[in-house]
mmCIF file of C-alpha atoms in Angstrom:
data_model
loop_
_atom_site.group_PDB
_atom_site.id
_atom_site.type_symbol
_atom_site.label_atom_id
_atom_site.label_comp_id
_atom_site.label_asym_id
_atom_site.label_seq_id
_atom_site.Cartn_x
_atom_site.Cartn_y
_atom_site.Cartn_z
ATOM 1 C CA MET M 1 -180.157 88.458 150.195
ATOM 2 C CA ILE M 2 -180.013 90.710 147.124
ATOM 3 C CA ASP M 3 -176.498 91.867 148.016
ATOM 4 C CA GLU M 4 -175.333 88.273 148.401
ATOM 5 C CA LEU M 5 -176.868 87.340 145.059
ATOM 6 C CA ASN M 6 -175.111 90.276 143.400
ATOM 7 C CA ARG M 7 -171.789 89.190 144.886
ATOM 8 C CA VAL M 8 -172.280 85.674 143.542
ATOM 9 C CA ARG M 9 -173.088 87.065 140.092
ATOM 10 C CA GLU M 10 -170.037 89.324 140.141
ATOM 11 C CA CYS M 11 -167.813 86.432 141.196
ATOM 12 C CA PHE M 12 -169.195 84.204 138.460
ATOM 13 C CA TYR M 13 -168.800 86.992 135.880
ATOM 14 C CA PHE M 14 -165.189 87.600 136.916
ATOM 15 C CA LYS M 15 -164.325 83.893 136.713
ATOM 16 C CA ARG M 16 -165.778 83.703 133.209
ATOM 17 C CA LEU M 17 -163.891 86.847 132.261
ATOM 18 C CA ARG M 18 -160.587 85.423 133.460
ATOM 19 C CA TYR M 19 -161.258 82.209 131.550
ATOM 20 C CA ARG M 20 -161.889 84.180 128.346
ATOM 21 C CA VAL M 21 -158.703 86.182 128.863
ATOM 22 C CA GLU M 22 -156.666 83.008 129.348
ATOM 23 C CA ARG M 23 -158.012 81.693 126.037
ATOM 24 C CA ILE M 24 -157.095 84.934 124.280
ATOM 25 C CA LEU M 25 -153.581 85.029 125.711
ATOM 26 C CA SER M 26 -152.934 81.437 124.643
ATOM 27 C CA CYS M 27 -153.696 82.200 120.977
ATOM 28 C CA SER M 28 -150.565 81.959 118.811
ATOM 29 C CA LEU M 29 -151.737 84.230 115.984
ATOM 30 C CA PRO M 30 -149.624 87.377 115.484
ATOM 31 C CA PRO M 31 -150.870 90.485 117.325
ATOM 32 C CA ASP M 32 -152.802 93.120 115.393
ATOM 33 C CA THR M 33 -153.125 96.617 116.898
ATOM 34 C CA ARG M 34 -154.913 98.388 114.027
ATOM 35 C CA ARG M 35 -158.445 98.304 115.453
ATOM 36 C CA ALA M 36 -157.357 99.556 118.869
ATOM 37 C CA GLU M 37 -155.361 102.352 117.237
ATOM 38 C CA SER M 38 -158.419 103.458 115.261
ATOM 39 C CA ASP M 39 -160.368 103.600 118.555
ATOM 40 C CA PHE M 40 -157.661 105.546 120.407
ATOM 41 C CA GLU M 41 -159.645 108.711 121.129
ATOM 42 C CA HIS M 42 -162.624 106.715 122.396
ATOM 43 C CA LEU M 43 -160.390 104.691 124.695
ATOM 44 C CA GLN M 44 -158.468 107.775 125.839
ATOM 45 C CA ASN M 45 -161.666 109.521 126.927
ATOM 46 C CA LYS M 46 -163.184 106.461 128.585
ATOM 47 C CA LEU M 47 -161.144 106.726 131.800
ATOM 48 C CA LYS M 48 -159.966 109.632 133.902
ATOM 49 C CA PRO M 49 -156.221 109.992 134.568
ATOM 50 C CA LEU M 50 -154.903 108.049 137.546
ATOM 51 C CA PRO M 51 -154.331 110.113 140.698
ATOM 52 C CA GLU M 52 -150.934 111.772 140.950
ATOM 53 C CA TYR M 53 -148.293 109.690 142.742
ATOM 54 C CA GLY M 54 -147.437 112.776 144.743
ATOM 55 C CA TYR M 55 -144.043 114.492 144.906
ATOM 56 C CA ASP M 56 -145.045 117.402 147.121
ATOM 57 C CA GLU M 57 -143.471 117.637 150.592
ATOM 58 C CA VAL M 58 -146.420 116.109 152.425
ATOM 59 C CA SER M 59 -146.820 113.145 150.028
ATOM 60 C CA CYS M 60 -143.099 112.320 150.161
ATOM 61 C CA TRP M 61 -143.110 112.461 153.964
ATOM 62 C CA ARG M 62 -146.269 110.361 154.295
ATOM 63 C CA ARG M 63 -145.010 107.702 151.864
ATOM 64 C CA ALA M 64 -141.680 107.450 153.711
ATOM 65 C CA CYS M 65 -143.450 107.042 157.058
ATOM 66 C CA GLU M 66 -145.670 104.290 155.662
ATOM 67 C CA ARG M 67 -142.654 102.416 154.302
ATOM 68 C CA PHE M 68 -140.701 102.776 157.525
ATOM 69 C CA ASP M 69 -143.662 101.591 159.575
ATOM 70 C CA ARG M 70 -143.661 98.316 157.605
ATOM 71 C CA LEU M 71 -139.897 97.910 158.055
ATOM 72 C CA LEU M 72 -140.347 97.974 161.818
ATOM 73 C CA SER M 73 -141.888 94.496 161.593
ATOM 74 C CA CYS M 74 -138.469 93.076 160.613
ATOM 75 C CA ASP M 75 -136.830 91.495 163.638
ATOM 76 C CA GLY M 76 -134.579 93.905 165.513
ATOM 77 C CA PHE M 77 -135.209 96.953 163.320
ATOM 78 C CA ASP M 78 -137.396 98.504 165.996
ATOM 79 C CA ARG M 79 -134.229 99.032 168.057
ATOM 80 C CA ALA M 80 -132.195 102.122 167.130
ATOM 81 C CA GLY M 81 -128.624 101.855 165.876
ATOM 82 C CA LYS M 82 -129.079 99.658 162.783
ATOM 83 C CA ARG M 83 -127.604 100.466 159.368
ATOM 84 C CA LEU M 84 -129.858 100.876 156.327
ATOM 85 C CA PHE M 85 -128.919 101.127 152.638
ATOM 86 C CA ASP M 86 -131.691 102.434 150.354
ATOM 87 C CA LEU M 87 -131.130 101.657 146.667
ATOM 88 C CA GLY M 88 -133.041 103.772 144.150
ATOM 89 C CA CYS M 89 -133.741 106.207 146.958
ATOM 90 C CA GLY M 90 -135.443 108.825 144.768
ATOM 91 C CA ASP M 91 -136.574 111.675 147.011
ATOM 92 C CA GLY M 92 -134.579 110.120 149.871
ATOM 93 C CA MET M 93 -137.298 110.671 152.443
ATOM 94 C CA LEU M 94 -137.198 107.071 153.701
ATOM 95 C CA GLY M 95 -133.671 107.901 154.797
ATOM 96 C CA VAL M 96 -134.851 111.010 156.649
ATOM 97 C CA VAL M 97 -137.478 109.085 158.615
ATOM 98 C CA THR M 98 -135.121 106.174 159.286
ATOM 99 C CA LYS M 99 -132.347 108.466 160.513
ATOM 100 C CA ALA M 100 -134.762 110.359 162.736
ATOM 101 C CA TYR M 101 -135.663 107.047 164.401
ATOM 102 C CA GLY M 102 -132.007 106.516 165.304
ATOM 103 C CA HIS M 103 -130.604 104.338 162.531
ATOM 104 C CA GLN M 104 -127.617 105.058 160.280
ATOM 105 C CA VAL M 105 -128.456 105.534 156.614
ATOM 106 C CA VAL M 106 -126.777 105.512 153.202
ATOM 107 C CA LEU M 107 -128.812 106.530 150.148
ATOM 108 C CA ALA M 108 -128.035 105.463 146.585
ATOM 109 C CA ASP M 109 -129.448 106.150 143.135
ATOM 110 C CA ALA M 110 -128.291 106.565 139.538
ATOM 111 C CA THR M 111 -129.017 110.299 139.717
ATOM 112 C CA ASP M 112 -129.406 112.603 142.682
ATOM 113 C CA TRP M 113 -132.861 114.182 142.868
ATOM 114 C CA ARG M 114 -133.300 114.042 146.632
ATOM 115 C CA ASP M 115 -135.676 116.222 148.576
ATOM 116 C CA SER M 116 -133.820 119.080 150.291
ATOM 117 C CA ARG M 117 -134.578 117.432 153.645
ATOM 118 C CA ALA M 118 -132.474 114.408 152.621
ATOM 119 C CA LYS M 119 -129.414 116.317 151.403
ATOM 120 C CA GLY M 120 -127.555 115.859 154.673
ATOM 121 C CA ILE M 121 -127.567 112.040 154.418
ATOM 122 C CA GLN M 122 -124.673 110.184 152.791
ATOM 123 C CA PHE M 123 -125.406 109.564 149.107
ATOM 124 C CA LEU M 124 -123.751 107.240 146.582
ATOM 125 C CA SER M 125 -124.215 107.559 142.818
ATOM 126 C CA ILE M 126 -124.612 103.919 141.734
ATOM 127 C CA ASP M 127 -125.637 102.165 138.534
ATOM 128 C CA ALA M 128 -127.494 99.302 140.194
ATOM 129 C CA SER M 129 -126.931 96.929 137.255
ATOM 130 C CA THR M 130 -123.132 97.234 137.423
ATOM 131 C CA PRO M 131 -121.081 94.979 139.678
ATOM 132 C CA VAL M 132 -119.366 95.585 142.055
ATOM 133 C CA TRP M 133 -120.812 98.526 144.009
ATOM 134 C CA PRO M 134 -118.321 100.596 146.053
ATOM 135 C CA VAL M 135 -119.672 99.134 149.281
ATOM 136 C CA GLU M 136 -117.979 96.590 151.553
ATOM 137 C CA ASN M 137 -119.412 93.101 152.075
ATOM 138 C CA GLU M 138 -121.975 92.531 154.830
ATOM 139 C CA THR M 139 -122.100 96.183 155.925
ATOM 140 C CA PHE M 140 -125.812 96.794 156.410
ATOM 141 C CA ASP M 141 -128.543 95.338 158.616
ATOM 142 C CA MET M 142 -131.179 96.203 156.031
ATOM 143 C CA VAL M 143 -131.044 96.903 152.296
ATOM 144 C CA THR M 144 -134.196 98.333 150.698
ATOM 145 C CA CYS M 145 -135.295 99.100 147.156
ATOM 146 C CA TYR M 146 -138.629 100.695 146.242
ATOM 147 C CA ASN M 147 -140.207 101.064 142.784
ATOM 148 C CA THR M 148 -136.916 100.427 141.026
ATOM 149 C CA PHE M 149 -136.614 96.756 140.060
ATOM 150 C CA GLU M 150 -138.979 97.079 137.098
ATOM 151 C CA HIS M 151 -136.625 99.733 135.669
ATOM 152 C CA LEU M 152 -133.283 97.942 136.040
ATOM 153 C CA PRO M 153 -131.642 96.446 132.921
ATOM 154 C CA LYS M 154 -130.107 93.707 135.087
ATOM 155 C CA PRO M 155 -132.176 93.142 138.231
ATOM 156 C CA ASP M 156 -130.287 89.913 138.906
ATOM 157 C CA ILE M 157 -127.022 91.815 139.406
ATOM 158 C CA ALA M 158 -128.734 94.397 141.605
ATOM 159 C CA PHE M 159 -130.272 91.704 143.791
ATOM 160 C CA GLN M 160 -126.955 89.872 144.074
ATOM 161 C CA GLU M 161 -125.277 93.085 145.211
ATOM 162 C CA MET M 162 -128.040 93.830 147.707
ATOM 163 C CA LEU M 163 -127.477 90.431 149.288
ATOM 164 C CA ARG M 164 -123.695 90.902 149.246
ATOM 165 C CA ILE M 165 -123.756 94.119 151.257
ATOM 166 C CA CYS M 166 -126.380 92.803 153.699
ATOM 167 C CA SER M 167 -125.034 91.295 156.910
ATOM 168 C CA PRO M 168 -125.982 87.713 157.914
ATOM 169 C CA GLY M 169 -129.364 87.748 159.600
ATOM 170 C CA GLY M 170 -130.129 91.103 157.993
ATOM 171 C CA PHE M 171 -133.015 91.881 155.677
ATOM 172 C CA VAL M 172 -133.371 92.732 152.006
ATOM 173 C CA VAL M 173 -136.670 94.406 151.061
ATOM 174 C CA VAL M 174 -137.676 94.679 147.391
ATOM 175 C CA ASP M 175 -140.958 96.496 146.709
ATOM 176 C CA PHE M 176 -141.847 97.571 143.179
ATOM 177 C CA GLY M 177 -144.442 98.128 140.471
ATOM 178 C CA PRO M 178 -146.264 98.512 138.226
ATOM 179 C CA LEU M 179 -144.759 95.561 136.368
ATOM 180 C CA TYR M 180 -144.481 95.986 132.615
ATOM 181 C CA CYS M 181 -147.208 93.520 131.584
ATOM 182 C CA SER M 182 -149.782 94.926 134.012
ATOM 183 C CA PRO M 183 -152.376 97.552 132.999
ATOM 184 C CA TRP M 184 -150.172 100.577 133.773
ATOM 185 C CA GLY M 185 -146.801 98.920 133.217
ATOM 186 C CA LEU M 186 -145.727 101.261 130.424
ATOM 187 C CA HIS M 187 -145.447 104.037 133.046
ATOM 188 C CA ALA M 188 -147.257 106.388 130.680
ATOM 189 C CA HIS M 189 -150.550 106.667 132.560
ATOM 190 C CA ARG M 190 -150.314 110.439 133.082
ATOM 191 C CA THR M 191 -150.502 110.809 129.288
ATOM 192 C CA LEU M 192 -152.279 107.675 128.091
ATOM 193 C CA HIS M 193 -155.366 107.012 130.244
ATOM 194 C CA ILE M 194 -155.758 103.550 128.762
ATOM 195 C CA PRO M 195 -154.842 100.234 130.414
ATOM 196 C CA PHE M 196 -152.390 98.042 128.485
ATOM 197 C CA PRO M 197 -151.289 100.642 125.897
ATOM 198 C CA GLN M 198 -148.037 98.672 125.490
ATOM 199 C CA PHE M 199 -150.071 95.876 123.863
ATOM 200 C CA LEU M 200 -153.040 97.713 122.368
ATOM 201 C CA PHE M 201 -150.869 99.973 120.209
ATOM 202 C CA GLY M 202 -147.723 99.680 118.132
ATOM 203 C CA GLU M 203 -144.520 101.310 119.365
ATOM 204 C CA GLY M 204 -144.564 103.914 116.593
ATOM 205 C CA PHE M 205 -148.159 104.838 117.351
ATOM 206 C CA ILE M 206 -147.351 105.217 121.061
ATOM 207 C CA ALA M 207 -144.341 107.426 120.275
ATOM 208 C CA GLU M 208 -146.533 109.721 118.164
ATOM 209 C CA ARG M 209 -149.178 110.080 120.870
ATOM 210 C CA LEU M 210 -146.564 110.795 123.542
ATOM 211 C CA ASN M 211 -144.899 113.360 121.305
ATOM 212 C CA GLU M 212 -148.249 115.083 120.785
ATOM 213 C CA ARG M 213 -149.333 115.094 124.419
ATOM 214 C CA GLY M 214 -146.080 115.162 126.348
ATOM 215 C CA ILE M 215 -144.761 112.894 129.091
ATOM 216 C CA LYS M 216 -145.129 113.640 132.786
ATOM 217 C CA ASP M 217 -143.522 111.295 135.280
ATOM 218 C CA LEU M 218 -141.536 111.518 138.519
ATOM 219 C CA GLY M 219 -143.266 114.822 139.127
ATOM 220 C CA GLN M 220 -141.852 116.546 136.053
ATOM 221 C CA GLU M 221 -142.054 116.865 132.281
ATOM 222 C CA ARG M 222 -139.830 114.318 130.567
ATOM 223 C CA GLU M 223 -138.515 113.754 127.064
ATOM 224 C CA SER M 224 -138.936 109.985 127.223
ATOM 225 C CA LEU M 225 -140.571 107.271 129.296
ATOM 226 C CA GLN M 226 -138.649 105.567 132.054
ATOM 227 C CA TYR M 227 -136.872 102.433 130.888
ATOM 228 C CA THR M 228 -138.646 99.194 131.829
ATOM 229 C CA ASN M 229 -137.002 95.767 131.688
ATOM 230 C CA ARG M 230 -140.274 93.993 130.752
ATOM 231 C CA TRP M 231 -139.647 91.133 133.186
ATOM 232 C CA THR M 232 -142.639 88.956 134.049
ATOM 233 C CA PRO M 233 -143.635 87.902 137.586
ATOM 234 C CA GLU M 234 -142.256 84.420 136.850
ATOM 235 C CA GLN M 235 -138.856 85.844 135.915
ATOM 236 C CA PHE M 236 -138.660 87.707 139.211
ATOM 237 C CA GLU M 237 -139.812 84.649 141.149
ATOM 238 C CA SER M 238 -137.095 82.605 139.455
ATOM 239 C CA LEU M 239 -134.557 85.233 140.503
ATOM 240 C CA TRP M 240 -135.602 85.028 144.145
ATOM 241 C CA ARG M 241 -135.336 81.208 144.100
ATOM 242 C CA ASN M 242 -131.861 81.170 142.564
ATOM 243 C CA PHE M 243 -130.181 83.005 145.428
ATOM 244 C CA GLY M 244 -131.484 80.822 148.232
ATOM 245 C CA SER M 245 -132.026 83.447 150.946
ATOM 246 C CA VAL M 246 -134.886 82.896 153.359
ATOM 247 C CA ILE M 247 -138.044 84.504 152.008
ATOM 248 C CA VAL M 248 -139.962 86.030 154.908
ATOM 249 C CA VAL M 249 -142.783 87.777 153.044
ATOM 250 C CA VAL M 250 -144.124 87.587 149.508
ATOM 251 C CA GLU M 251 -146.963 89.930 148.619
ATOM 252 C CA LYS M 252 -148.494 90.450 145.200
ATOM 253 C CA CYS M 253 -150.939 93.176 144.326
ATOM 254 C CA VAL M 254 -153.222 91.655 141.701
ATOM 255 C CA GLU M 255 -155.430 93.943 139.626
ATOM 256 C CA GLN M 256 -158.886 92.343 139.646
ATOM 257 C CA LYS M 257 -160.929 95.176 138.196
ATOM 258 C CA PRO M 258 -163.146 93.727 135.450
ATOM 259 C CA LEU M 259 -162.524 96.815 133.312
ATOM 260 C CA PHE M 260 -158.903 95.828 132.696
ATOM 261 C CA LEU M 261 -159.720 92.292 131.625
ATOM 262 C CA GLU M 262 -162.664 93.595 129.611
ATOM 263 C CA THR M 263 -160.163 95.661 127.629
ATOM 264 C CA ILE M 264 -158.368 92.468 126.627
ATOM 265 C CA VAL M 265 -161.657 90.826 125.663
ATOM 266 C CA ALA M 266 -162.677 93.880 123.627
ATOM 267 C CA TYR M 267 -159.431 93.843 121.602
ATOM 268 C CA PRO M 268 -158.275 90.219 121.721
ATOM 269 C CA GLU M 269 -156.261 90.424 118.505
ATOM 270 C CA ALA M 270 -153.887 92.972 120.096
ATOM 271 C CA PHE M 271 -152.921 90.394 122.746
ATOM 272 C CA TYR M 272 -152.478 87.375 120.509
ATOM 273 C CA GLY M 273 -149.084 85.766 120.170
ATOM 274 C CA ARG M 274 -147.313 87.720 122.884
ATOM 275 C CA GLY M 275 -146.666 84.777 125.187
ATOM 276 C CA LEU M 276 -148.522 86.418 128.063
ATOM 277 C CA SER M 277 -150.151 84.600 130.959
ATOM 278 C CA LEU M 278 -153.034 85.620 133.201
ATOM 279 C CA ALA M 279 -150.553 86.207 136.026
ATOM 280 C CA ASP M 280 -148.544 88.534 133.774
ATOM 281 C CA VAL M 281 -151.448 90.873 133.037
ATOM 282 C CA GLU M 282 -152.912 90.757 136.555
ATOM 283 C CA THR M 283 -149.804 91.148 138.742
ATOM 284 C CA GLN M 284 -149.361 94.847 139.321
ATOM 285 C CA HIS M 285 -146.949 95.067 142.247
ATOM 286 C CA ILE M 286 -144.574 92.775 144.139
ATOM 287 C CA ARG M 287 -143.146 93.083 147.647
ATOM 288 C CA VAL M 288 -140.659 90.516 148.944
ATOM 289 C CA VAL M 289 -138.720 90.485 152.218
ATOM 290 C CA PHE M 290 -135.641 88.260 152.474
ATOM 291 C CA GLN M 291 -133.506 87.381 155.458
ATOM 292 C CA LYS M 292 -129.905 86.615 154.604
ATOM 293 C CA LYS M 293 -128.632 83.279 155.851
#
């Protein structure tokens, strides 16, 4: 009985919190980051760093196996002999697992930083936002892209090309995050342990803190943050609708930890006038599976 009462209270609290956040986000006053900047050290020490994404051999292998296991649910992909194109392949380990199953694989990325185990798989150096890729029409039974779409300057061109090289009846899988407007969307969480730093602080202030503390991402020290296109969930949803392929699966990971919304309530003035919606700040990750007509 006590547990049930606590759950009801938590649910009621969260609903009220979301309502307050919606009111804050709808305010048209200009944003003001000064108070949050003065509280930086307090905010920085409030949370522990997020767990490492994992670029060691075991983590890369495990992540690839998990991704491949989900792909097996696509009709026909459980039978060996299909052709897969992996855009933004990164470590390339999805290709290793897929090839070991008996499929043919082509990997593609803007730069080649593949795991040594993936070096034997065909690789194309491709700027995903540039048409037309050096790949023939309707060549692949499946085209995948993981944790890349939030970084592309022109995701619409990339998606159009993914559909072009996919054969009729084949599948296009787009799985990515964190989106820019979500708590960790700046992709600076290894340095800044604060949700929503992209809104709490000015760009100059962020640059100074990153310069002081360094940037670690993609398993290495970097000179700058990864580029993010700052698209909202609605912009991506509009993109999917415009191309008219059959949408098989749509999954959204929504951050519903009160702490994140409490940050907005604690510093409402930093979020004023940005044109944000509740869906923008809550939607962390998107996975969509399309079947080409």
